Coordinates of C-alpha atoms in Angstrom, one line a residue:
Chain A
M1 CA 0.0 0.0 0.0
P2 CA 1.3 3.5 -0.7
D3 CA 2.3 5.4 2.4
S4 CA 2.3 9.0 1.4
S5 CA -0.9 11.0 1.2
V6 CA -1.1 14.0 -1.1
L7 CA -3.6 16.8 -1.4
L8 CA -4.0 17.4 -5.2
T9 CA -5.6 20.6 -6.2
G10 CA -7.1 20.8 -9.7
C11 CA -7.6 17.0 -9.9
N12 CA -9.9 17.3 -12.9
G13 CA -7.7 19.6 -14.9
Y14 CA -5.5 18.3 -17.6
A15 CA -2.3 18.1 -15.6
G16 CA -4.0 17.1 -12.3
S17 CA -6.0 14.3 -13.8
R18 CA -3.2 12.8 -15.8
I19 CA -0.8 12.9 -12.8
L20 CA -3.4 11.3 -10.6
K21 CA -3.9 8.5 -13.2
I22 CA -0.2 7.8 -13.6
L23 CA 0.6 7.9 -9.8
S24 CA -2.6 6.5 -8.3
G25 CA -1.0 3.1 -7.6
K26 CA 2.0 4.8 -5.9
L27 CA 0.5 7.5 -3.8
N28 CA -2.8 8.2 -1.9
F29 CA -4.5 11.3 -3.3
V30 CA -7.1 13.6 -1.8
G31 CA -8.3 15.3 -5.0
I32 CA -10.0 18.6 -4.9
D33 CA -11.4 20.7 -7.8
V34 CA -13.9 23.5 -8.3
A35 CA -15.4 21.5 -11.1
P36 CA -17.2 18.2 -10.4
G37 CA -15.5 15.2 -12.0
S38 CA -14.6 11.6 -11.5
N39 CA -11.5 12.3 -9.5
N40 CA -12.8 14.5 -6.8
T41 CA -12.7 13.5 -3.2
E42 CA -14.2 16.9 -2.5
T43 CA -15.6 19.6 -4.8
L44 CA -14.7 23.0 -3.4
D45 CA -13.7 26.4 -4.5
L46 CA -10.3 27.5 -3.1
R47 CA -11.3 31.1 -3.4
D48 CA -13.8 30.4 -0.6
Y49 CA -11.7 30.1 2.5
D50 CA -14.4 28.5 4.6
S51 CA -14.8 25.6 2.2
L52 CA -11.3 24.5 2.8
Q53 CA -12.4 23.5 6.4
T54 CA -13.9 20.3 4.8
L55 CA -10.3 19.2 4.4
N56 CA -9.9 18.8 8.2
K57 CA -11.2 15.3 8.0
Y58 CA -8.5 14.2 5.7
D59 CA -4.9 13.2 6.5
F60 CA -2.3 14.3 4.0
D61 CA 1.4 14.9 4.3
Y62 CA 2.1 16.7 1.0
V63 CA 0.3 19.2 -1.3
L64 CA 0.6 19.1 -5.1
H65 CA -0.8 22.4 -6.4
T66 CA -2.0 22.2 -10.0
A67 CA -5.3 24.1 -9.9
W68 CA -5.0 27.1 -12.1
D69 CA -7.5 29.5 -13.8
Q70 CA -5.8 29.8 -17.3
T71 CA -8.6 31.5 -19.3
S72 CA -10.9 33.8 -17.4
R73 CA -10.7 37.6 -17.4
N74 CA -9.5 37.5 -13.7
I75 CA -6.7 35.1 -14.0
Y76 CA -4.5 37.0 -11.6
A77 CA -7.1 37.7 -8.9
N78 CA -8.6 34.2 -9.0
N79 CA -5.3 32.4 -8.7
V80 CA -3.7 34.6 -6.1
K81 CA -6.8 34.4 -4.0
A82 CA -7.2 30.7 -4.3
S83 CA -3.5 29.9 -3.6
G84 CA -3.4 32.5 -0.8
N85 CA -6.4 30.7 0.9
L86 CA -4.5 27.4 0.5
F87 CA -1.4 28.7 2.2
K88 CA -3.5 30.3 5.0
Y89 CA -5.3 27.0 5.5
L90 CA -2.0 25.0 5.5
S91 CA -0.6 27.3 8.2
T92 CA -3.2 25.6 10.5
R93 CA -1.8 22.1 10.0
E94 CA 1.4 20.4 9.5
T95 CA 2.6 19.9 5.9
K96 CA 5.8 18.1 5.1
G97 CA 6.2 19.5 1.6
F98 CA 4.5 21.4 -1.2
I99 CA 5.0 21.0 -4.9
F100 CA 3.8 24.0 -7.0
I101 CA 3.4 23.5 -10.8
S102 CA 4.4 27.0 -11.9
S103 CA 5.1 27.9 -15.5
Y104 CA 8.1 28.4 -17.8
Y105 CA 6.7 31.8 -18.4
V106 CA 8.2 32.9 -15.0
S107 CA 11.6 32.2 -16.5
T108 CA 11.0 34.9 -19.0
T109 CA 10.3 38.5 -19.2
V110 CA 6.7 37.9 -20.3
D111 CA 4.4 40.2 -18.4
I112 CA 0.8 38.9 -18.6
Q113 CA -1.8 38.1 -16.0
Y114 CA -0.9 34.4 -16.2
S115 CA 2.8 34.9 -15.6
R116 CA 2.2 37.5 -12.9
S117 CA -0.1 35.2 -11.0
K118 CA 2.5 32.3 -11.2
L119 CA 5.2 34.6 -9.9
K120 CA 3.1 36.0 -7.2
V121 CA 2.2 32.5 -5.9
E122 CA 5.8 31.4 -6.1
N123 CA 6.7 34.3 -3.8
D124 CA 3.7 33.6 -1.5
L125 CA 4.8 30.0 -1.2
F126 CA 8.4 31.1 -0.4
D127 CA 7.0 33.4 2.3
S128 CA 4.7 30.7 3.7
G129 CA 7.7 28.8 5.2
I130 CA 6.4 25.5 4.0
P131 CA 9.3 23.2 2.5
F132 CA 8.7 23.4 -1.3
V133 CA 9.8 22.5 -4.8
I134 CA 8.6 24.7 -7.7
I135 CA 8.4 23.2 -11.1
R136 CA 8.2 25.4 -14.2
P137 CA 7.3 23.1 -17.1
D138 CA 7.2 24.3 -20.7
M139 CA 4.1 23.3 -22.6
L140 CA 2.7 20.2 -21.0
Y141 CA 1.5 17.6 -23.5
S142 CA 0.5 14.0 -24.2
L143 CA -1.2 12.6 -27.2
D144 CA -4.6 13.1 -25.6
E145 CA -3.8 16.7 -24.6
P146 CA -6.7 18.9 -25.8
K147 CA -4.7 21.3 -28.0
I148 CA -2.9 18.4 -29.6
Q149 CA -6.1 16.6 -30.2
E150 CA -7.5 19.9 -31.8
Q151 CA -4.5 20.1 -34.2
L152 CA -5.0 16.4 -35.0
S153 CA -8.7 17.1 -35.8
Y154 CA -7.5 19.8 -38.2
M155 CA -4.8 17.6 -39.7
R156 CA -7.4 14.9 -40.5
K157 CA -8.9 17.7 -42.7
H158 CA -5.5 18.1 -44.3
F159 CA -4.4 21.4 -42.6
A160 CA -2.7 22.6 -39.4
V161 CA -2.7 26.0 -37.8
S162 CA 0.4 27.9 -36.9
V163 CA 0.4 31.4 -35.3
G164 CA 3.0 33.7 -36.6
D165 CA 6.0 32.3 -38.5
G166 CA 6.1 29.3 -36.4
L167 CA 9.8 29.6 -35.9
A168 CA 9.9 30.3 -32.1
L169 CA 11.5 27.5 -30.1
R170 CA 9.6 25.3 -27.6
T171 CA 10.7 22.5 -25.3
P172 CA 7.5 20.6 -24.5
T173 CA 7.2 18.5 -21.3
H174 CA 5.5 15.2 -21.5
I175 CA 3.0 14.8 -18.6
S176 CA 4.5 11.4 -17.7
D177 CA 7.9 13.1 -17.1
L178 CA 6.2 15.6 -14.8
A179 CA 4.5 12.8 -12.9
R180 CA 7.8 10.9 -12.7
L181 CA 9.6 13.9 -11.2
I182 CA 6.7 14.5 -8.7
N183 CA 6.9 10.9 -7.6
Q184 CA 10.7 11.1 -7.2
I185 CA 10.3 14.3 -5.0
L186 CA 7.5 12.8 -2.8
T187 CA 9.0 9.4 -2.3
S188 CA 12.4 10.7 -1.5
N189 CA 10.9 13.6 0.6
T190 CA 13.4 15.9 -1.2
F191 CA 12.1 19.5 -0.7
T192 CA 15.0 21.6 -1.7
N193 CA 13.2 24.9 -1.6
K194 CA 14.3 25.6 -5.2
V195 CA 12.9 26.2 -8.6
Y196 CA 13.3 23.8 -11.5
E197 CA 12.6 24.1 -15.2
I198 CA 11.5 21.0 -17.1
G199 CA 11.1 20.3 -20.8
S200 CA 12.3 18.4 -23.7
P201 CA 16.2 18.4 -23.8
I202 CA 15.9 19.2 -27.5
S203 CA 14.2 22.4 -28.6
Y204 CA 11.8 22.5 -31.5
S205 CA 10.3 25.2 -33.6
Q206 CA 6.5 25.4 -33.5
K207 CA 6.4 24.3 -37.2
S208 CA 8.6 21.3 -36.5
L209 CA 6.4 20.3 -33.5
L210 CA 3.4 20.3 -35.9
S211 CA 5.4 18.2 -38.4
L212 CA 6.2 15.6 -35.7
I213 CA 2.6 15.4 -34.6
A214 CA 1.5 14.9 -38.2
K215 CA 4.2 12.4 -38.9
N216 CA 3.3 10.3 -35.8
A217 CA -0.3 10.3 -37.0
G218 CA 0.7 9.4 -40.6
L219 CA -0.7 12.7 -41.9
S220 CA 0.6 15.4 -44.2
P221 CA -1.3 18.6 -43.6
F222 CA -0.8 22.0 -45.2
V223 CA 0.2 24.5 -42.5
V224 CA -2.0 27.6 -42.4
T225 CA -0.3 30.6 -40.8
I226 CA -2.4 33.1 -39.0
P227 CA -1.2 36.5 -37.7
E228 CA -0.9 37.2 -34.0
F229 CA -3.8 39.7 -33.9
L230 CA -6.2 37.2 -35.5
A231 CA -5.0 34.5 -33.1
R232 CA -5.7 36.9 -30.2
T233 CA -9.2 37.5 -31.5
L234 CA -9.9 33.8 -32.0
F235 CA -8.5 33.0 -28.5
A236 CA -11.0 35.7 -27.0
I237 CA -13.9 34.4 -28.9
T238 CA -13.4 30.7 -28.2
G239 CA -12.2 31.1 -24.7
K240 CA -10.0 28.1 -25.0
V241 CA -6.6 30.0 -24.6
D242 CA -5.8 33.2 -22.7
P243 CA -5.8 36.0 -25.4
E244 CA -2.8 37.6 -23.7
Q245 CA -0.8 34.5 -24.5
A246 CA -1.0 35.4 -28.2
S247 CA 1.5 38.2 -27.7
T248 CA 4.0 35.7 -26.3
I249 CA 4.0 33.2 -29.2
K250 CA 6.9 34.6 -31.1
R251 CA 9.2 34.3 -28.0
D252 CA 11.5 31.4 -27.7
R253 CA 10.9 29.1 -24.7
V254 CA 13.8 26.8 -24.0
A255 CA 14.0 25.0 -20.7
D256 CA 17.3 25.0 -18.8
L257 CA 17.7 21.5 -17.3
T258 CA 21.0 22.1 -15.5
L259 CA 19.6 22.3 -12.0
L260 CA 17.1 19.5 -12.5
Q261 CA 19.9 17.2 -13.6
A262 CA 22.2 18.3 -10.8
D263 CA 19.7 17.9 -7.9
F264 CA 17.6 15.0 -9.1
G265 CA 19.6 13.4 -11.8
F266 CA 16.5 13.8 -13.9
T267 CA 16.4 13.9 -17.8
P268 CA 13.1 14.3 -19.5
M269 CA 12.3 12.8 -22.8
N270 CA 12.5 14.5 -26.3
F271 CA 9.3 15.5 -27.9
E272 CA 9.7 13.2 -30.8
D273 CA 9.8 10.2 -28.4
G274 CA 7.0 11.6 -26.1
I275 CA 4.5 12.1 -28.9
T276 CA 4.6 8.5 -29.8
L277 CA 3.4 7.4 -26.3
Chain B
M1 CA 37.9 39.1 5.1
R2 CA 38.6 37.1 2.0
K3 CA 35.7 37.3 -0.5
D4 CA 35.8 34.5 -3.1
K5 CA 32.3 33.7 -4.4
I6 CA 30.7 36.5 -6.3
L7 CA 27.2 36.6 -7.8
I8 CA 26.6 39.0 -10.7
I9 CA 22.9 39.6 -11.2
G10 CA 22.5 40.7 -14.8
G11 CA 25.8 39.2 -15.8
N12 CA 24.9 38.9 -19.5
S13 CA 24.5 42.6 -19.9
F14 CA 27.4 44.5 -21.7
L15 CA 28.8 45.8 -18.5
G16 CA 27.9 42.6 -16.5
F17 CA 29.8 40.6 -19.0
H18 CA 32.8 42.8 -18.9
L19 CA 32.8 42.7 -15.1
S20 CA 32.5 38.8 -15.1
N21 CA 35.5 38.6 -17.4
Y22 CA 37.5 41.1 -15.4
L23 CA 36.9 39.4 -12.0
S24 CA 37.0 35.8 -13.2
T25 CA 40.8 35.5 -12.8
T26 CA 40.5 36.4 -9.0
F27 CA 37.1 35.2 -7.9
H28 CA 34.6 32.5 -8.5
I29 CA 31.9 34.1 -10.5
T30 CA 28.3 33.1 -11.0
S31 CA 26.4 35.3 -13.5
T32 CA 22.6 35.4 -13.9
Y33 CA 20.5 36.5 -16.7
L34 CA 16.9 37.0 -17.8
T35 CA 16.2 38.2 -21.3
R36 CA 13.5 37.8 -23.9
R37 CA 15.4 34.9 -25.4
P38 CA 17.5 32.0 -24.2
T39 CA 21.1 32.8 -23.9
Q40 CA 24.3 31.1 -24.8
G41 CA 27.1 31.2 -22.4
P42 CA 28.0 30.5 -18.8
F43 CA 25.0 32.0 -17.2
V44 CA 22.3 30.9 -14.7
R45 CA 18.8 31.9 -15.5
C46 CA 17.2 33.8 -12.6
N47 CA 14.1 36.0 -12.5
L48 CA 15.0 38.4 -9.8
L49 CA 11.3 39.0 -9.0
S50 CA 11.0 35.4 -7.9
K51 CA 12.3 35.1 -4.4
P52 CA 12.5 31.3 -4.4
E53 CA 14.6 31.3 -7.5
L54 CA 16.9 34.0 -6.2
F55 CA 17.3 32.4 -2.8
G56 CA 17.9 29.1 -4.4
L57 CA 21.1 30.3 -5.9
G58 CA 22.9 29.5 -2.6
H59 CA 25.6 31.4 -0.7
F60 CA 27.9 34.1 -2.1
D61 CA 30.3 36.5 -0.4
C62 CA 29.2 39.4 -2.5
V63 CA 26.2 40.1 -4.6
I64 CA 26.5 42.6 -7.4
Q65 CA 23.3 43.9 -9.0
Y66 CA 23.6 45.1 -12.6
S67 CA 20.1 44.1 -13.5
S68 CA 17.4 46.6 -14.1
I69 CA 14.5 47.2 -16.4
I70 CA 15.0 50.3 -18.5
S71 CA 11.9 50.3 -20.5
G72 CA 8.2 49.1 -20.5
A73 CA 5.3 49.4 -18.1
S74 CA 5.7 49.1 -14.4
K75 CA 9.5 49.5 -14.6
L76 CA 9.7 51.6 -11.4
D77 CA 7.7 49.1 -9.4
K78 CA 9.6 46.1 -10.8
N79 CA 13.1 47.7 -10.3
L80 CA 12.3 48.4 -6.7
Q81 CA 10.9 44.9 -6.1
M82 CA 14.1 43.5 -7.7
V83 CA 16.3 45.6 -5.4
A84 CA 14.2 44.7 -2.4
N85 CA 14.6 41.0 -3.1
A86 CA 18.3 41.3 -3.7
V87 CA 18.8 43.2 -0.5
E88 CA 16.7 40.7 1.5
Y89 CA 18.8 37.9 -0.1
S90 CA 22.1 39.5 0.6
N91 CA 21.2 40.2 4.2
K92 CA 20.0 36.6 4.8
I93 CA 23.3 35.1 3.3
Q94 CA 25.3 37.9 5.1
S95 CA 27.0 39.0 1.9
R96 CA 28.1 42.4 0.8
F97 CA 25.6 44.0 -1.7
V98 CA 27.1 46.1 -4.5
F99 CA 24.5 48.1 -6.5
V100 CA 25.4 49.6 -9.8
S101 CA 23.2 52.7 -9.9
S102 CA 23.6 55.5 -12.4
S103 CA 25.0 59.1 -12.7
Q104 CA 21.5 59.9 -13.9
V105 CA 20.5 60.3 -10.2
N106 CA 22.2 63.8 -10.5
F107 CA 20.4 64.7 -13.7
S108 CA 18.4 67.9 -13.6
I109 CA 15.7 66.4 -15.8
D110 CA 13.6 63.7 -14.2
S111 CA 12.6 60.3 -15.6
T112 CA 11.1 57.1 -14.3
Y113 CA 14.6 55.5 -14.8
R114 CA 16.2 58.2 -12.7
Q115 CA 13.5 57.8 -10.0
S116 CA 13.9 54.0 -10.0
K117 CA 17.6 54.5 -9.3
I118 CA 17.0 57.2 -6.6
Q119 CA 14.3 55.1 -4.8
S120 CA 16.5 52.0 -5.1
E121 CA 19.3 53.7 -3.4
Q122 CA 17.0 54.9 -0.6
L123 CA 15.7 51.4 -0.2
I124 CA 19.3 50.0 0.0
K125 CA 20.3 52.6 2.5
S126 CA 17.4 51.9 4.8
T127 CA 17.5 48.0 4.6
S128 CA 20.9 46.7 3.6
N129 CA 23.3 45.6 6.3
D130 CA 26.4 46.0 4.1
Y131 CA 26.3 47.8 0.9
I132 CA 28.3 49.9 -1.6
I133 CA 26.5 52.0 -4.3
I134 CA 28.3 52.9 -7.4
R135 CA 27.1 55.6 -9.9
P136 CA 28.9 55.3 -13.1
A137 CA 28.7 58.0 -15.8
A138 CA 28.2 56.8 -19.3
P139 CA 30.4 53.7 -19.3
Y140 CA 32.0 52.5 -22.5
G141 CA 34.4 49.7 -23.5
A142 CA 35.4 47.2 -26.1
R143 CA 33.0 45.1 -28.0
L144 CA 32.6 41.5 -26.8
D145 CA 31.9 38.5 -28.9
Y146 CA 28.3 38.0 -27.6
A147 CA 24.8 38.8 -28.9
F148 CA 23.6 41.3 -26.4
T149 CA 20.0 42.2 -26.2
R150 CA 20.8 45.9 -26.6
T151 CA 23.6 47.6 -28.4
Q152 CA 25.6 50.0 -26.3
A153 CA 25.0 53.6 -27.2
F154 CA 28.8 54.3 -27.8
H155 CA 28.9 51.4 -30.1
V156 CA 26.0 52.7 -32.1
L157 CA 27.7 56.1 -32.3
A158 CA 31.0 54.5 -33.3
K159 CA 29.2 52.5 -36.0
F160 CA 27.5 55.6 -37.3
V161 CA 30.8 57.5 -37.5
S162 CA 32.3 54.6 -39.3
N163 CA 29.6 54.1 -41.8
S164 CA 27.9 57.4 -42.4
P165 CA 29.1 60.9 -43.3
F166 CA 26.7 62.4 -40.7
V167 CA 25.5 61.7 -37.2
P168 CA 22.1 62.8 -35.9
V169 CA 22.4 64.7 -32.6
I170 CA 19.5 65.5 -30.2
G171 CA 19.3 69.3 -29.9
S172 CA 22.5 71.4 -29.7
G173 CA 24.8 68.6 -28.6
S174 CA 26.4 71.0 -26.0
Y175 CA 25.3 68.9 -23.0
L176 CA 28.1 67.4 -21.1
R177 CA 29.0 63.8 -20.5
Q178 CA 31.8 62.2 -18.5
P179 CA 32.4 58.8 -20.1
V180 CA 34.1 56.2 -18.0
H181 CA 36.0 53.3 -19.4
V182 CA 34.6 50.0 -18.2
D183 CA 38.1 48.9 -17.0
N184 CA 38.1 51.8 -14.5
L185 CA 34.5 51.0 -13.5
N186 CA 35.4 47.3 -13.0
R187 CA 38.5 48.3 -10.8
L188 CA 36.2 50.3 -8.5
I189 CA 33.8 47.4 -8.2
E190 CA 36.7 45.2 -7.3
Y191 CA 37.8 47.6 -4.6
S192 CA 34.2 47.7 -3.4
I193 CA 34.1 43.9 -3.1
T194 CA 37.4 43.6 -1.1
S195 CA 37.4 46.9 0.9
D196 CA 36.4 47.0 4.5
L197 CA 34.5 50.2 3.8
T198 CA 30.7 49.8 3.9
K199 CA 27.6 51.9 3.4
K200 CA 29.3 54.2 0.9
I201 CA 28.3 55.8 -2.4
F202 CA 31.0 56.1 -5.1
E203 CA 30.5 58.1 -8.3
I204 CA 32.9 57.4 -11.1
G205 CA 33.3 59.2 -14.4
G206 CA 36.1 59.8 -16.9
P207 CA 38.9 62.4 -16.1
R208 CA 36.9 65.3 -17.6
Q209 CA 33.5 66.3 -18.7
I210 CA 33.1 66.4 -22.5
A211 CA 30.4 68.0 -24.6
F212 CA 28.5 65.5 -26.7
N213 CA 29.6 67.3 -29.9
E214 CA 33.3 66.8 -28.9
I215 CA 32.6 63.1 -28.1
I216 CA 31.6 62.7 -31.8
D217 CA 34.7 64.6 -32.9
I218 CA 37.0 62.4 -30.8
I219 CA 35.4 59.2 -32.1
S220 CA 35.6 60.6 -35.7
K221 CA 39.3 61.4 -35.2
S222 CA 40.0 57.9 -33.9
K223 CA 38.6 56.4 -37.0
S224 CA 40.2 59.0 -39.3
R225 CA 36.7 60.1 -40.5
T226 CA 35.2 63.5 -41.1
T227 CA 31.7 63.4 -39.7
M228 CA 29.0 66.0 -40.0
K229 CA 26.7 66.6 -37.0
V230 CA 23.1 67.0 -37.9
H231 CA 21.3 68.7 -35.1
L232 CA 17.6 67.7 -34.9
P233 CA 14.9 68.8 -32.5
E234 CA 14.0 66.4 -29.7
F235 CA 10.5 65.6 -31.1
V236 CA 12.2 63.8 -34.1
F237 CA 13.9 61.4 -31.6
Q238 CA 10.7 61.1 -29.6
L239 CA 8.9 60.1 -32.8
G240 CA 11.8 57.6 -33.5
S241 CA 11.4 56.2 -30.0
K242 CA 7.7 55.5 -30.6
L243 CA 8.3 53.8 -34.0
T244 CA 11.3 51.7 -32.8
S245 CA 12.4 50.1 -29.6
F246 CA 16.0 51.4 -30.0
I247 CA 15.7 54.3 -27.5
D248 CA 13.4 54.9 -24.6
S249 CA 11.3 58.0 -24.9
E250 CA 12.2 59.2 -21.4
L251 CA 15.9 58.9 -22.1
V252 CA 15.5 61.2 -25.1
S253 CA 14.0 63.8 -22.7
A254 CA 16.7 63.4 -20.2
V255 CA 19.6 63.6 -22.6
K256 CA 20.0 67.3 -22.3
S257 CA 20.9 67.1 -18.6
D258 CA 24.7 67.6 -18.0
E259 CA 26.5 64.7 -16.4
K260 CA 29.0 65.2 -13.7
A261 CA 30.5 62.4 -11.5
N262 CA 32.3 63.2 -8.2
N263 CA 35.4 61.1 -8.5
Q264 CA 36.6 62.4 -5.1
S265 CA 34.0 60.1 -3.5
W266 CA 36.4 57.2 -4.0
Q267 CA 39.8 58.8 -4.6
E268 CA 40.5 59.3 -0.9
H269 CA 40.3 55.5 -0.5
F270 CA 41.5 53.9 -3.8
H271 CA 43.9 54.6 -6.6
I272 CA 42.6 54.2 -10.1
D273 CA 44.3 55.8 -13.2
L274 CA 41.3 57.2 -15.1
I275 CA 41.6 56.5 -18.8
P276 CA 41.1 59.6 -21.0
F277 CA 38.3 59.3 -23.5
E278 CA 40.8 60.1 -26.3
Q279 CA 42.7 56.9 -25.4
G280 CA 39.8 54.7 -24.4
V281 CA 38.0 55.5 -27.7
L282 CA 40.3 53.2 -29.5
D283 CA 38.4 50.3 -27.9
L284 CA 35.2 51.3 -29.6

């Protein structure tokens, strides 16, 4: 039987649900989410401090914080409030360690609500005094990730969509690598109070990522390039992506794995391997 | 006390890189960076606004802050927060904090950049346990084989002189500058690391004040060129700053302030042979 109990926030989100699925045989999870779903132990809104009292009946040693508003108009306020309530609640009980899934954006000069909220919560966690590890993944993915599935649906219609020239570099993180790292941190109880970037050791242009996805699916789509302003408009209309992120698409994002390898001996997989899983 | 481990925050800037090279034969140097793009070179990425990232860098005997935001929204708040974090970090690890400020704090024309330096200095003086503040005046030095995010103003000027028969000048060009060679600046920082002096402010400039027009003449002479100075009103450069990211609008406004560095602030403690601009210009 697994020994460690982990409070998992955002257990019905993409990252939370996949991590739970991968690690459920190795760790005991208490799953919480604002949205109802199959993984919830409790459905609660972290922005409502009183609702956190329902967690008093659960034993957990660690916290894995993946819950994040990524698309609303109040990304900053919602996330800072929710995380602040979580830290306030945890100050009333003992916590052995806290893993925060931050974002690679904090390793850049990007200044949007999303990156500011991640940065603020990193600092609030630091000030909380709880032992922690902060992980900044670049572009979490797996074959069943919604945005990859959306591209595949286009590709089956013989096209793919690229915003801008598609030349900006990315180092995507396979969700199983993130889960593997979390498991390593929790099972070894290694809370270093440091920040780690994670992503593919090889960087790829956005266009080459599309090519690899298509190649893996045996498809040969025509790449349709749309300008940034149009992407921003589409993001705002569909609500699937934070419109502010459109302004960051041309920027390179290349994870620096030096610290991850030095402290955990951890090397993630390349995208071309991960996309086949 | 011997100081071996030095952290240079903003080490991939032109001046930070020069400093890193200068100190690396004597000290163990760690340089941080944070730019719009990934960087090549021996740098550690660090967002100074993230306390867990900064404090995770470990222990150093001296922390030198070169990093500052010189354009964009919220630059004042961000610069102050970065300084607050760096001071808190230095105090915690009991290291000396050397802050590279700017001679612009003495400018007669105000700007957000100037205010950020003034308020940063005030913050340091009220919170740091062990600090030295250095105010360099218009530093310049040799090009380095590295793709910097911004091109140094003196290098832009030298390139203009080399490639063009004319140089555009903001206004009359009679405003004074006191350019200091980066080797002199680095020597003062080295003294600041090793000296027992603390809680001091040092200003450093070249041996004399020089009108901007004469600076162009000296650069032209060093390159055996004849350069015509085209004096244009400020609004032309303001327009240019809005159309390009080359120069910040506020810096255009402040350029007419005269620059004067008080070298006596350090000369009673240290000896540095200041390099005349006529000699140092050969590095441009």
